[in-house]
Amino acid sequence: MRETFPLEQKSIYLIREGIIRSKKPAILWSCGKDSTTMLSLIRDAFGGAVPIPVIFIDTGYHMPELLEFRDECVDKWNLNLVIAKAGLEDETAYTPEKNKLDCCYQRKTLAVKLIGSQFDLLILGIRRDEHGVRAKERVFSQRTADWTWDFENQPPELWYNYVLPIDKDAHTRLHPLLHWTELDVWKYLKDKQLPICPLYYAVDGFRFRSLGCKPCTKPIESDADTIDKIIKEVKESRIAERSGRSQDKEDSFAMERLKALGYM
Amino acid sequence: MAQGIRKNILIAGHVDHGKSTLIGRILKDTNSLNSIQEKEKDLAHITDGFSKERIEAKTIDTTQVFFSHEDNDYCLIDVPGHFEYLRGAITGMTEAGIAIIICDVNEGIKEQTECHLRLTKLVGIKKILVVINKIDTATEEHFEEVRNNFEKLCIDIGYNEQSFSIIPVSALTGLNITTSNLLWFKGPTLLECLKVIEAKEKRATTPAFIVQGAYNNKTAIYILQGTIKPQELFYNATDNYTISIDDFVGENRCGEAKSCPLINITDKEFLVPYLQRGSVWTNFLSQSVIADTVSINTTTVWLSKTPINKEATYRIHSGCQTSLCNIKSIKEVYETNSLHKRIDNYTLAFSNIGNVQFHLEEPLTLTSKYPELSHFIIEDNGEIVGGGIVND
């Protein structure tokens, strides 16, 4: 049996709970290792199919290798891909050079809001060990009609009993990977022989450990050009996973402010 | 529900007795801090991720951190100690298999120490490790005194002598965490305790599954116990009905306990080719039937600021099962905001724990034989107002 099997079964239970009980569910897929793991778990939950729309947020700053990987997976798994764009009137108004957090909000959060308002449940691949604020999330996390996260008054979540919001303008964020670690995800990708975006593999002494927009994501020094080497590196590394992601580092609470406004 | 591949350990106790600091200390001394966490000057800040938590120096909501030590994987669950954040505390508790109850040696047992111990008992945590903290500021005699009080309290709440142990530590200075550096204490360190502590859950042996829902005329199930194979017959007591499992669908083909396969069934009489959400099925040959019921005796904790209304209709949820319900009786109520206080006014206000008998409008399969069928929540118009476990 795979080492991650118990984690997978818990995720499958949660994914089914969300999809069966909501009216219009969708998954947010960034093409990264976590949300790709989630696509695979959805396929296992429903006998090989991904029965819900798969939303990709196009910020305009993605790396070409990532977009290529996206299209390969869409073909391979027959995904119902929906590409979401914020539709900025002036593309030059919000750029990472001007203000990183504004850029994140305008190009990512607003794009999710625009498309997400059509759905009552969004499935996201965030994990507790990624970030201190993500560690505070519930599995079924409610967002109000204006998309804010009232994180000081989160409802209780007892065992595996969940209540969906009654307000039809509110929506639920389902986080079925909260209990996974970065290492678990890599072990799973390896054991299931799943497709992996090539940017994760080291080229000329550098690899991406976390994938984001090109201007705001820096590669780490690494010689891990195979999945076994990546697993070994993640196991031994004391460097934070998202240390290459500049929106987290604007200040200690940038993630909290982004999330309160609807960020993932 | 499966707890995953690691030991899930709750860290509970009274406010300011050192829960978050202990977590920071464990991570630091097991070399588990990452490059960002390492820069924190205050050990408690590692789990206090919200800005308000750091500014006001208190934990507002529950959180979880992962670490490994000597080939064992752990998840530490931090919970708030403040009475007003009880709902976050109980959220963390229901994910744990083992609990550390931390207590400041100079303060002794306080309201939330007792409250959290009562709640760990309620949510079904079987093993308790009492950690007497700030031992660098106290003597051995002092420790013995607090230990004696804890032994009495644990037994009073219903933990027998085999289900708890008590050790001294200092989270701030790192005494008796990973090394035996507390000279007068001859017992195990905290990490030695965590390594050997095991909580056995109570679970019937009869193979059984519960239906989560249907997809494309197939049935999505969660296996409560046993191994389930194609061609086996399963029986449902509510409808007095038997079905045969045809085969498993897709790659997730495991039929072991706590797995979630998708199955095809054979059923010559039903018009639909899948099974009803929430129905519970046991192996036909086992002869052990789980009956449904319209009346349940429970231990319930109330989580709403509005007290329970004995005339109202609520909705009960237990995993995939749900029904409207109302209250038949309330007995033996404990107020958790004060020490040793049993009240007999037969109502439940915020944080009160009591024995509540519910009447269910539709029969549900609720029993203490399987943990998943014994846990429930009470909903009032979208708000979770209570929760607890079914007693047989």
XYZ file of C-alpha atoms in Angstrom:
656
model
C 0.000 0.000 0.000
C 1.206 3.525 -0.790
C 2.544 5.465 2.182
C 0.133 8.322 1.467
C -2.916 6.036 1.146
C -4.667 7.129 4.390
C -4.175 10.799 3.455
C -5.628 10.134 0.008
C -8.740 8.420 1.348
C -9.467 11.328 3.684
C -9.094 13.755 0.759
C -11.343 11.631 -1.466
C -14.017 11.610 1.239
C -13.822 15.412 1.544
C -13.850 15.997 -2.230
C -16.942 13.830 -2.614
C -18.644 15.551 0.315
C -18.093 18.927 -1.384
C -19.059 17.883 -4.902
C -22.090 15.789 -3.907
C -23.540 18.415 -1.559
C -22.915 21.627 -3.512
C -24.885 22.812 -6.547
C -22.099 24.272 -8.725
C -18.617 23.095 -7.706
C -15.338 23.859 -9.504
C -11.641 23.267 -8.849
C -8.889 25.892 -9.043
C -5.906 24.389 -10.815
C -2.598 26.254 -11.014
C -0.763 23.365 -12.758
C 1.441 23.144 -9.650
C 2.164 19.907 -7.802
C -0.574 20.373 -5.174
C -3.540 21.124 -7.401
C -2.376 18.437 -9.855
C -2.397 15.989 -6.924
C -5.931 17.163 -6.267
C -7.019 16.496 -9.862
C -5.727 12.950 -9.476
C -7.637 12.525 -6.197
C -10.837 13.784 -7.859
C -10.321 11.196 -10.590
C -9.987 8.487 -7.928
C -13.097 9.757 -6.137
C -15.222 9.485 -9.278
C -13.856 6.419 -11.032
C -11.468 8.203 -13.416
C -13.421 11.333 -14.356
C -13.050 14.973 -13.294
C -16.773 15.779 -13.271
C -16.474 19.518 -12.550
C -15.039 22.594 -14.346
C -11.292 23.128 -13.873
C -10.456 26.833 -13.511
C -7.023 28.162 -14.482
C -6.258 31.767 -13.586
C -4.324 33.472 -16.344
C -2.471 36.378 -14.732
C -0.603 37.149 -17.948
C 2.692 36.421 -16.194
C 2.882 32.622 -16.410
C 5.939 30.763 -17.641
C 5.521 29.125 -21.089
C 6.555 25.674 -19.746
C 3.630 25.810 -17.334
C 1.090 26.631 -20.050
C 2.434 23.797 -22.192
C 2.082 21.392 -19.259
C -1.475 22.649 -18.693
C -2.544 21.821 -22.238
C -0.969 18.338 -22.076
C -2.926 17.510 -18.918
C -6.173 18.877 -20.379
C -5.810 16.435 -23.273
C -4.659 13.495 -21.168
C -7.430 13.764 -18.567
C -10.147 15.247 -20.764
C -10.574 18.278 -18.492
C -13.303 20.878 -18.797
C -10.838 23.792 -18.629
C -12.070 27.312 -17.927
C -9.471 30.072 -18.296
C -10.141 33.021 -15.998
C -8.719 36.498 -16.607
C -9.244 39.623 -14.556
C -9.990 41.693 -17.683
C -7.979 44.736 -16.641
C -8.757 47.850 -18.673
C -5.153 48.955 -18.515
C -2.628 46.084 -18.419
C 0.142 48.433 -17.290
C -1.770 49.757 -14.256
C -1.034 46.734 -12.041
C 2.409 45.215 -12.361
C 4.780 43.585 -9.876
C 7.200 46.482 -10.385
C 4.605 48.983 -9.162
C 3.129 47.004 -6.234
C 3.322 43.250 -5.746
C 0.286 42.889 -3.466
C -1.895 45.115 -5.675
C -0.811 43.080 -8.667
C -1.720 39.800 -6.885
C -5.089 41.202 -5.871
C -5.942 42.642 -9.296
C -4.695 39.811 -11.465
C -5.390 36.764 -9.287
C -8.007 37.498 -6.642
C -10.218 39.579 -8.959
C -9.981 36.952 -11.710
C -11.087 34.276 -9.220
C -13.910 36.533 -8.024
C -15.096 37.180 -11.549
C -15.328 33.509 -12.477
C -15.861 32.167 -8.973
C -19.130 34.012 -8.444
C -20.704 31.482 -10.816
C -19.887 28.660 -8.388
C -20.967 27.838 -4.831
C -17.940 25.650 -4.019
C -14.310 26.141 -5.030
C -11.836 23.335 -4.363
C -8.309 24.570 -3.562
C -5.055 22.695 -3.030
C -3.624 24.728 -0.129
C -1.756 22.906 2.659
C -1.232 23.764 6.337
C 2.542 23.381 6.213
C 2.902 25.995 3.449
C 2.167 29.072 5.513
C 1.151 30.044 9.082
C -2.074 31.653 7.911
C -3.048 28.757 5.673
C -2.459 26.519 8.722
C -5.429 28.269 10.380
C -7.885 27.308 7.645
C -10.905 25.067 8.011
C -11.522 22.194 5.564
C -14.868 23.708 4.518
C -14.118 27.421 4.791
C -16.980 29.819 4.275
C -16.652 33.097 2.401
C -19.274 35.830 2.692
C -21.135 37.288 -0.283
C -18.491 40.052 -0.570
C -15.748 37.368 -0.592
C -14.137 38.266 2.707
C -12.771 35.649 5.091
C -13.909 36.347 8.668
C -10.948 34.477 10.076
C -11.460 35.588 13.676
C -14.917 34.030 13.792
C -14.537 30.776 11.918
C -17.337 28.323 12.714
C -16.453 25.121 14.556
C -15.687 22.052 12.440
C -16.311 18.853 14.385
C -14.942 15.583 13.043
C -16.072 15.210 9.408
C -19.400 16.992 9.760
C -19.828 19.996 7.507
C -22.492 22.618 6.971
C -22.688 24.564 3.709
C -23.700 28.265 3.850
C -27.394 29.137 3.621
C -26.798 32.570 2.049
C -26.913 31.831 -1.675
C -24.396 34.600 -2.417
C -21.832 33.121 -0.032
C -19.561 30.314 -1.164
C -17.440 27.553 0.325
C -13.733 27.010 -0.153
C -13.004 23.302 0.149
C -9.411 22.489 1.159
C -8.973 18.708 0.841
C -5.149 18.815 1.047
C -4.783 20.730 4.343
C -3.451 17.610 6.109
C -0.760 16.893 3.473
C 2.853 18.082 3.644
C 5.110 19.040 0.753
C 6.900 15.710 1.197
C 3.611 13.747 1.102
C 2.692 15.400 -2.200
C 5.999 14.446 -3.816
C 5.765 10.846 -2.571
C 2.255 10.621 -3.997
C 3.238 12.102 -7.385
C 6.060 9.577 -7.565
C 4.061 6.511 -6.533
C 1.141 7.370 -8.832
C 3.543 8.279 -11.682
C 1.635 11.483 -12.328
C 2.623 14.195 -14.826
C 4.774 16.918 -13.251
C 5.461 20.385 -14.640
C 9.115 20.314 -15.867
C 9.884 23.608 -14.055
C 10.155 21.606 -10.807
C 13.235 19.744 -12.102
C 16.678 21.338 -11.738
C 18.363 22.784 -14.817
C 21.886 24.266 -14.526
C 21.795 24.141 -10.718
C 18.364 25.767 -10.206
C 14.793 24.526 -9.863
C 11.412 25.963 -8.883
C 10.078 24.625 -5.591
C 6.794 26.531 -5.743
C 5.271 27.829 -8.990
C 3.827 31.311 -9.412
C 4.043 34.257 -11.774
C 7.368 34.663 -13.551
C 8.416 38.044 -12.069
C 7.583 37.045 -8.472
C 8.846 33.465 -8.303
C 12.540 32.770 -7.865
C 14.131 29.360 -8.375
C 16.155 27.726 -5.598
C 19.676 26.391 -5.887
C 19.315 22.672 -6.501
C 20.684 19.721 -8.437
C 17.477 17.712 -8.044
C 16.730 16.737 -11.629
C 14.761 13.586 -10.778
C 11.772 13.008 -8.505
C 13.856 10.867 -6.130
C 16.353 13.690 -5.741
C 13.514 16.162 -5.125
C 12.093 13.902 -2.380
C 15.514 13.667 -0.758
C 15.998 17.431 -0.997
C 12.565 18.252 0.493
C 13.188 15.793 3.319
C 16.499 17.375 4.265
C 15.847 21.026 3.468
C 15.147 23.546 6.222
C 14.423 26.298 3.690
C 10.750 27.350 3.684
C 8.856 26.031 0.659
C 7.479 29.426 -0.383
C 10.711 31.335 0.208
C 10.886 31.963 -3.556
C 7.448 33.594 -3.584
C 7.821 37.345 -3.164
C 4.180 38.173 -2.314
C 4.616 36.305 1.000
C 7.606 38.414 1.912
C 6.339 41.956 1.436
C 5.856 41.755 5.194
C 4.910 39.033 7.696
C 1.183 39.558 7.295
C 0.919 40.056 3.519
C -0.667 36.601 3.154
C -3.235 37.367 5.852
C -4.274 40.609 4.130
C -4.420 38.953 0.702
C -6.481 36.068 2.067
C -8.920 38.315 3.932
C -9.743 39.882 0.545
C -10.362 36.567 -1.170
C -6.890 35.256 -2.086
C -6.370 31.497 -1.942
C -12.261 9.002 9.427
C -8.669 7.969 8.981
C -6.259 10.170 10.902
C -3.560 9.777 8.285
C -0.041 8.498 8.632
C 1.019 10.547 11.639
C 0.140 10.758 15.314
C -2.230 13.688 15.791
C -1.467 15.245 19.164
C -3.578 17.954 20.750
C -1.900 20.581 22.942
C -4.582 21.926 25.296
C -4.728 23.708 28.639
C -5.472 27.016 30.345
C -4.637 30.358 28.723
C -0.974 31.420 29.180
C 0.111 28.045 30.569
C 2.407 27.670 27.526
C 0.688 25.749 24.708
C 2.117 27.719 21.784
C 5.526 28.033 23.458
C 5.668 24.245 23.959
C 4.975 23.679 20.257
C 7.698 26.156 19.315
C 10.090 24.398 21.713
C 9.322 20.910 20.357
C 9.892 22.108 16.778
C 13.116 23.887 17.722
C 14.606 21.001 19.722
C 13.751 18.409 17.073
C 15.403 20.601 14.424
C 12.092 21.009 12.571
C 11.956 24.787 12.094
C 12.205 26.093 8.543
C 14.163 29.171 7.489
C 11.242 31.569 8.115
C 10.171 30.052 11.469
C 13.751 30.082 12.706
C 13.800 33.889 12.626
C 10.939 34.192 15.139
C 12.208 35.577 18.425
C 9.196 34.304 20.376
C 8.640 30.527 20.193
C 4.863 31.070 20.508
C 4.762 33.052 17.246
C 5.394 29.955 15.144
C 1.804 28.795 15.548
C 0.219 32.197 16.144
C -0.029 33.014 12.431
C -2.538 35.871 12.616
C -1.317 39.437 13.199
C -3.909 39.937 15.944
C -2.621 36.844 17.740
C 0.879 38.298 17.906
C -0.165 41.833 18.774
C -2.474 40.654 21.562
C -0.186 37.736 22.521
C -2.926 35.101 22.498
C -4.062 32.236 20.289
C -7.384 32.971 18.571
C -7.865 29.893 16.438
C -6.621 26.339 16.175
C -3.697 25.417 13.955
C -1.599 22.364 13.058
C 2.115 21.871 12.498
C 3.952 18.776 11.331
C 7.299 17.373 12.393
C 9.303 14.165 12.459
C 11.570 12.784 15.170
C 13.462 9.500 15.191
C 11.453 8.115 12.252
C 8.086 8.990 13.788
C 5.791 11.518 12.122
C 3.658 13.822 14.243
C 1.060 16.522 13.826
C 0.738 18.966 16.730
C -2.642 20.647 17.104
C -2.584 23.973 18.940
C -5.877 25.259 20.335
C -6.871 28.576 21.951
C -7.144 28.611 25.751
C -9.494 31.560 26.064
C -13.018 30.597 27.014
C -14.533 32.732 24.224
C -12.589 30.803 21.555
C -13.975 27.430 22.654
C -15.355 26.693 19.176
C -11.867 26.807 17.686
C -10.559 24.694 20.557
C -13.074 21.917 20.047
C -12.422 22.001 16.288
C -8.788 21.102 16.947
C -9.707 18.495 19.556
C -11.846 16.418 17.186
C -8.818 15.858 14.924
C -6.609 14.463 17.702
C -6.029 10.903 18.899
C -3.870 11.834 21.898
C -3.878 14.953 24.090
C -1.203 16.853 25.953
C -2.771 18.883 28.756
C -0.293 21.585 29.742
C -0.391 23.237 33.159
C 1.688 26.012 34.726
C 3.183 24.528 37.925
C 2.751 27.840 39.759
C -0.890 28.247 38.789
C -2.108 24.658 39.078
C -5.429 23.468 37.680
C -7.530 26.357 36.337
C -10.950 26.642 34.675
C -9.796 25.929 31.129
C -7.526 23.084 32.286
C -10.569 21.271 33.596
C -12.751 22.418 30.684
C -10.286 21.063 28.107
C -9.909 17.781 29.986
C -13.691 17.358 30.035
C -13.822 18.133 26.327
C -11.043 15.678 25.443
C -13.063 13.044 27.288
C -16.204 14.093 25.406
C -14.623 13.962 21.932
C -13.258 10.504 22.684
C -9.520 11.095 23.202
C -8.315 7.960 24.986
C -4.794 8.894 26.120
C -3.683 11.980 28.045
C -0.176 13.242 28.735
C -0.255 15.869 31.477
C 2.713 18.219 31.117
C 3.511 20.347 34.182
C 5.199 23.400 32.654
C 7.522 26.159 33.898
C 9.283 23.615 36.113
C 12.449 25.772 36.000
C 10.640 28.073 38.449
C 9.518 25.360 40.906
C 10.691 22.522 43.138
C 10.105 18.786 43.045
C 7.675 19.094 45.993
C 5.741 21.677 44.052
C 5.509 19.305 41.070
C 4.290 16.449 43.317
C 1.529 18.637 44.694
C 0.213 19.586 41.231
C 0.588 15.970 40.112
C -1.601 14.727 42.962
C -4.305 17.230 42.058
C -4.191 16.100 38.431
C -4.491 12.429 39.333
C -7.678 13.212 41.241
C -9.090 15.358 38.417
C -8.314 12.828 35.659
C -9.992 10.022 37.583
C -12.926 12.266 38.475
C -13.469 13.061 34.779
C -13.314 9.398 33.820
C -9.715 8.697 32.780
C -8.379 5.610 34.579
C -4.771 5.309 35.791
C -3.629 3.523 32.621
C -4.919 6.287 30.364
C -2.827 9.212 31.605
C 0.732 10.006 32.645
C 2.230 13.149 34.167
C 5.674 14.673 33.511
C 7.417 17.987 34.329
C 8.919 20.218 31.613
C 10.004 23.757 30.941
C 8.920 24.798 27.443
C 10.728 28.125 27.696
C 14.122 26.771 28.764
C 13.850 23.299 27.204
C 13.876 21.083 30.320
C 12.867 17.417 29.841
C 11.699 17.940 26.240
C 14.134 15.893 24.153
C 16.795 15.176 26.785
C 16.710 14.101 30.446
C 18.182 17.360 31.736
C 15.952 17.762 34.779
C 18.137 16.252 37.479
C 15.544 15.240 40.062
C 13.125 13.691 37.584
C 13.736 10.020 36.742
C 10.819 9.504 34.319
C 10.689 9.843 30.516
C 11.153 13.014 28.458
C 8.272 14.517 26.523
C 9.483 13.091 23.196
C 9.989 9.636 24.753
C 6.368 9.780 25.932
C 5.107 10.814 22.476
C 7.012 7.972 20.865
C 5.382 5.211 22.916
C 1.917 6.636 23.557
C -0.761 4.852 21.509
C -4.495 5.370 21.599
C -6.612 2.414 20.548
C -9.965 3.402 19.113
C -13.097 1.426 19.873
C -14.492 -0.143 16.719
C -16.801 -3.108 16.132
C -15.374 -6.017 14.102
C -18.354 -6.471 11.772
C -17.504 -5.421 8.187
C -19.627 -2.398 7.330
C -19.799 0.599 5.016
C -21.750 3.835 4.750
C -22.933 5.303 1.472
C -21.634 8.769 0.629
C -23.568 9.276 -2.589
C -24.006 8.268 -6.189
C -22.129 9.202 -9.342
C -23.078 7.949 -12.828
C -25.234 5.157 -11.364
C -22.323 3.972 -9.229
C -22.206 4.096 -5.445
C -19.509 6.016 -3.530
C -18.899 4.327 -0.173
C -16.759 4.780 2.933
C -15.703 1.531 4.603
C -16.171 1.600 8.382
C -14.616 -1.784 9.075
C -13.301 -4.957 7.474
C -12.319 -5.827 3.922
C -14.976 -5.669 1.258
C -14.775 -7.851 -1.846
C -16.830 -8.251 -5.023
C -19.622 -10.873 -4.860
C -20.153 -10.287 -1.135
C -23.646 -9.656 0.195
C -24.463 -6.659 2.380
C -27.534 -6.018 4.466
C -29.327 -2.815 5.480
C -31.569 -3.024 8.540
C -33.628 0.120 7.863
C -35.106 -1.299 4.658
C -34.519 -4.976 5.558
C -32.734 -5.357 2.252
C -29.738 -7.220 0.814
C -27.500 -6.273 -2.128
C -24.508 -7.845 -3.803
C -21.329 -5.934 -4.667
C -20.422 -6.363 -8.347
C -17.054 -4.688 -8.697
C -14.909 -1.669 -7.897
C -14.663 1.204 -10.404
C -11.499 3.077 -11.419
C -8.029 2.912 -9.885
C -9.063 3.323 -6.243
C -9.829 -0.357 -5.776
C -8.934 -0.942 -2.171
C -11.707 -2.457 -0.081
C -9.951 -2.035 3.274
C -11.328 -0.214 6.305
C -11.253 3.603 6.063
C -10.988 3.654 2.294
C -13.425 5.239 -0.151
C -14.004 3.080 -3.251
C -16.637 3.580 -5.932
C -18.649 0.399 -6.517
C -21.231 -1.166 -8.813
C -23.989 -3.086 -7.075
C -26.473 -5.712 -8.167
C -29.978 -5.243 -7.030
C -32.894 -6.850 -8.801
C -35.732 -5.113 -6.986
C -34.764 -1.455 -6.479
C -35.389 0.728 -9.495
C -32.211 2.756 -8.960
C -28.822 1.094 -9.515
C -27.166 2.890 -6.588
C -27.687 3.102 -2.839
C -29.161 5.904 -0.730
C -26.763 8.471 0.800
C -26.300 7.853 4.510
C -27.464 4.223 4.486
C -25.313 1.798 6.503
C -24.663 -1.759 5.257
C -23.175 -4.680 7.164
C -21.818 -7.983 5.890
C -24.798 -10.290 5.431
C -22.975 -13.329 6.790
C -21.846 -11.608 9.981
C -25.376 -11.796 11.449
C -24.573 -8.640 13.362
C -27.123 -5.985 12.527
C -26.790 -2.256 13.183
C -30.304 -0.974 13.731
C -31.480 2.552 13.087
C -33.137 4.602 15.782
C -35.341 7.653 16.342
C -34.072 8.272 19.868
C -30.469 8.865 20.946
C -28.754 9.472 24.279
C -25.780 11.774 23.858
C -23.124 13.809 25.580
C -23.459 17.211 23.951
C -21.444 20.428 24.195
C -23.287 23.633 23.359
C -21.377 26.048 21.093
C -23.847 28.862 20.440
C -24.181 32.068 22.461
C -27.950 31.431 22.341
C -28.837 28.695 24.874
C -30.556 25.513 23.739
C -34.277 25.899 23.113
C -36.149 22.816 24.268
C -39.134 23.672 22.077
C -37.123 24.240 18.882
C -36.441 21.924 15.968
C -32.767 21.557 15.032
C -30.980 19.581 12.336
C -28.557 16.819 13.290
C -25.716 15.795 10.956
C -23.549 12.728 11.385
C -21.252 12.355 8.395
C -23.552 11.483 5.478
C -26.670 11.135 7.641
C -29.014 13.963 8.567
C -32.437 14.484 10.104
C -34.497 17.116 11.872
C -34.519 16.594 15.619
C -35.837 17.976 18.885
C -34.935 17.666 22.539
C -36.541 15.072 24.791
C -34.520 15.676 27.959
C -31.391 17.341 29.370
C -29.551 15.957 32.417
C -26.259 16.223 34.316
C -25.070 19.566 32.979
C -21.507 20.773 33.635
C -20.554 24.394 33.402
C -17.057 24.477 31.955
C -16.216 28.095 32.780
C -15.713 27.328 36.475
C -14.067 24.525 38.416
C -15.932 21.338 39.392
C -19.296 22.901 38.824
C -22.241 20.713 38.103
C -25.477 22.593 37.593
C -28.936 21.134 37.462
C -31.037 23.735 35.746
C -31.661 21.389 32.807
C -30.634 23.696 30.023
C -27.472 24.118 27.952
C -25.778 27.496 27.522
C -22.548 28.261 25.627
C -19.772 25.806 26.627
C -22.029 23.669 28.865
C -21.722 19.904 28.553
C -24.731 17.739 29.301
C -26.466 14.455 28.693
C -29.079 15.227 26.057
C -31.687 12.886 24.665
C -32.770 13.773 21.118
C -35.803 12.611 19.179
C -35.071 12.221 15.445
C -37.769 12.843 12.840
C -36.207 10.298 10.493
C -34.490 7.178 11.791
C -30.659 7.329 11.605
C -28.021 4.671 12.143
C -26.183 6.145 15.119
C -24.210 3.928 17.478
C -21.032 3.991 19.536
C -19.900 0.762 17.789
C -18.114 2.760 15.060
C -16.600 6.197 15.803
C -17.917 7.627 12.515
C -21.490 6.682 13.494
C -21.222 8.164 16.983
C -20.097 11.736 16.204
C -22.647 14.405 15.368
C -23.247 18.136 15.123
C -26.408 20.153 15.702
C -27.253 22.826 13.132
C -29.651 25.734 13.535
C -30.300 27.554 10.271
C -26.756 27.216 8.914
C -25.011 27.756 12.261
C -23.342 24.888 14.120
C -24.752 25.262 17.631
C -23.603 22.039 19.250
C -22.001 18.674 18.841
C -21.167 15.524 20.667
C -21.162 11.753 20.790
C -23.840 9.104 20.993
C -23.846 6.890 24.109
C -25.416 3.445 23.841
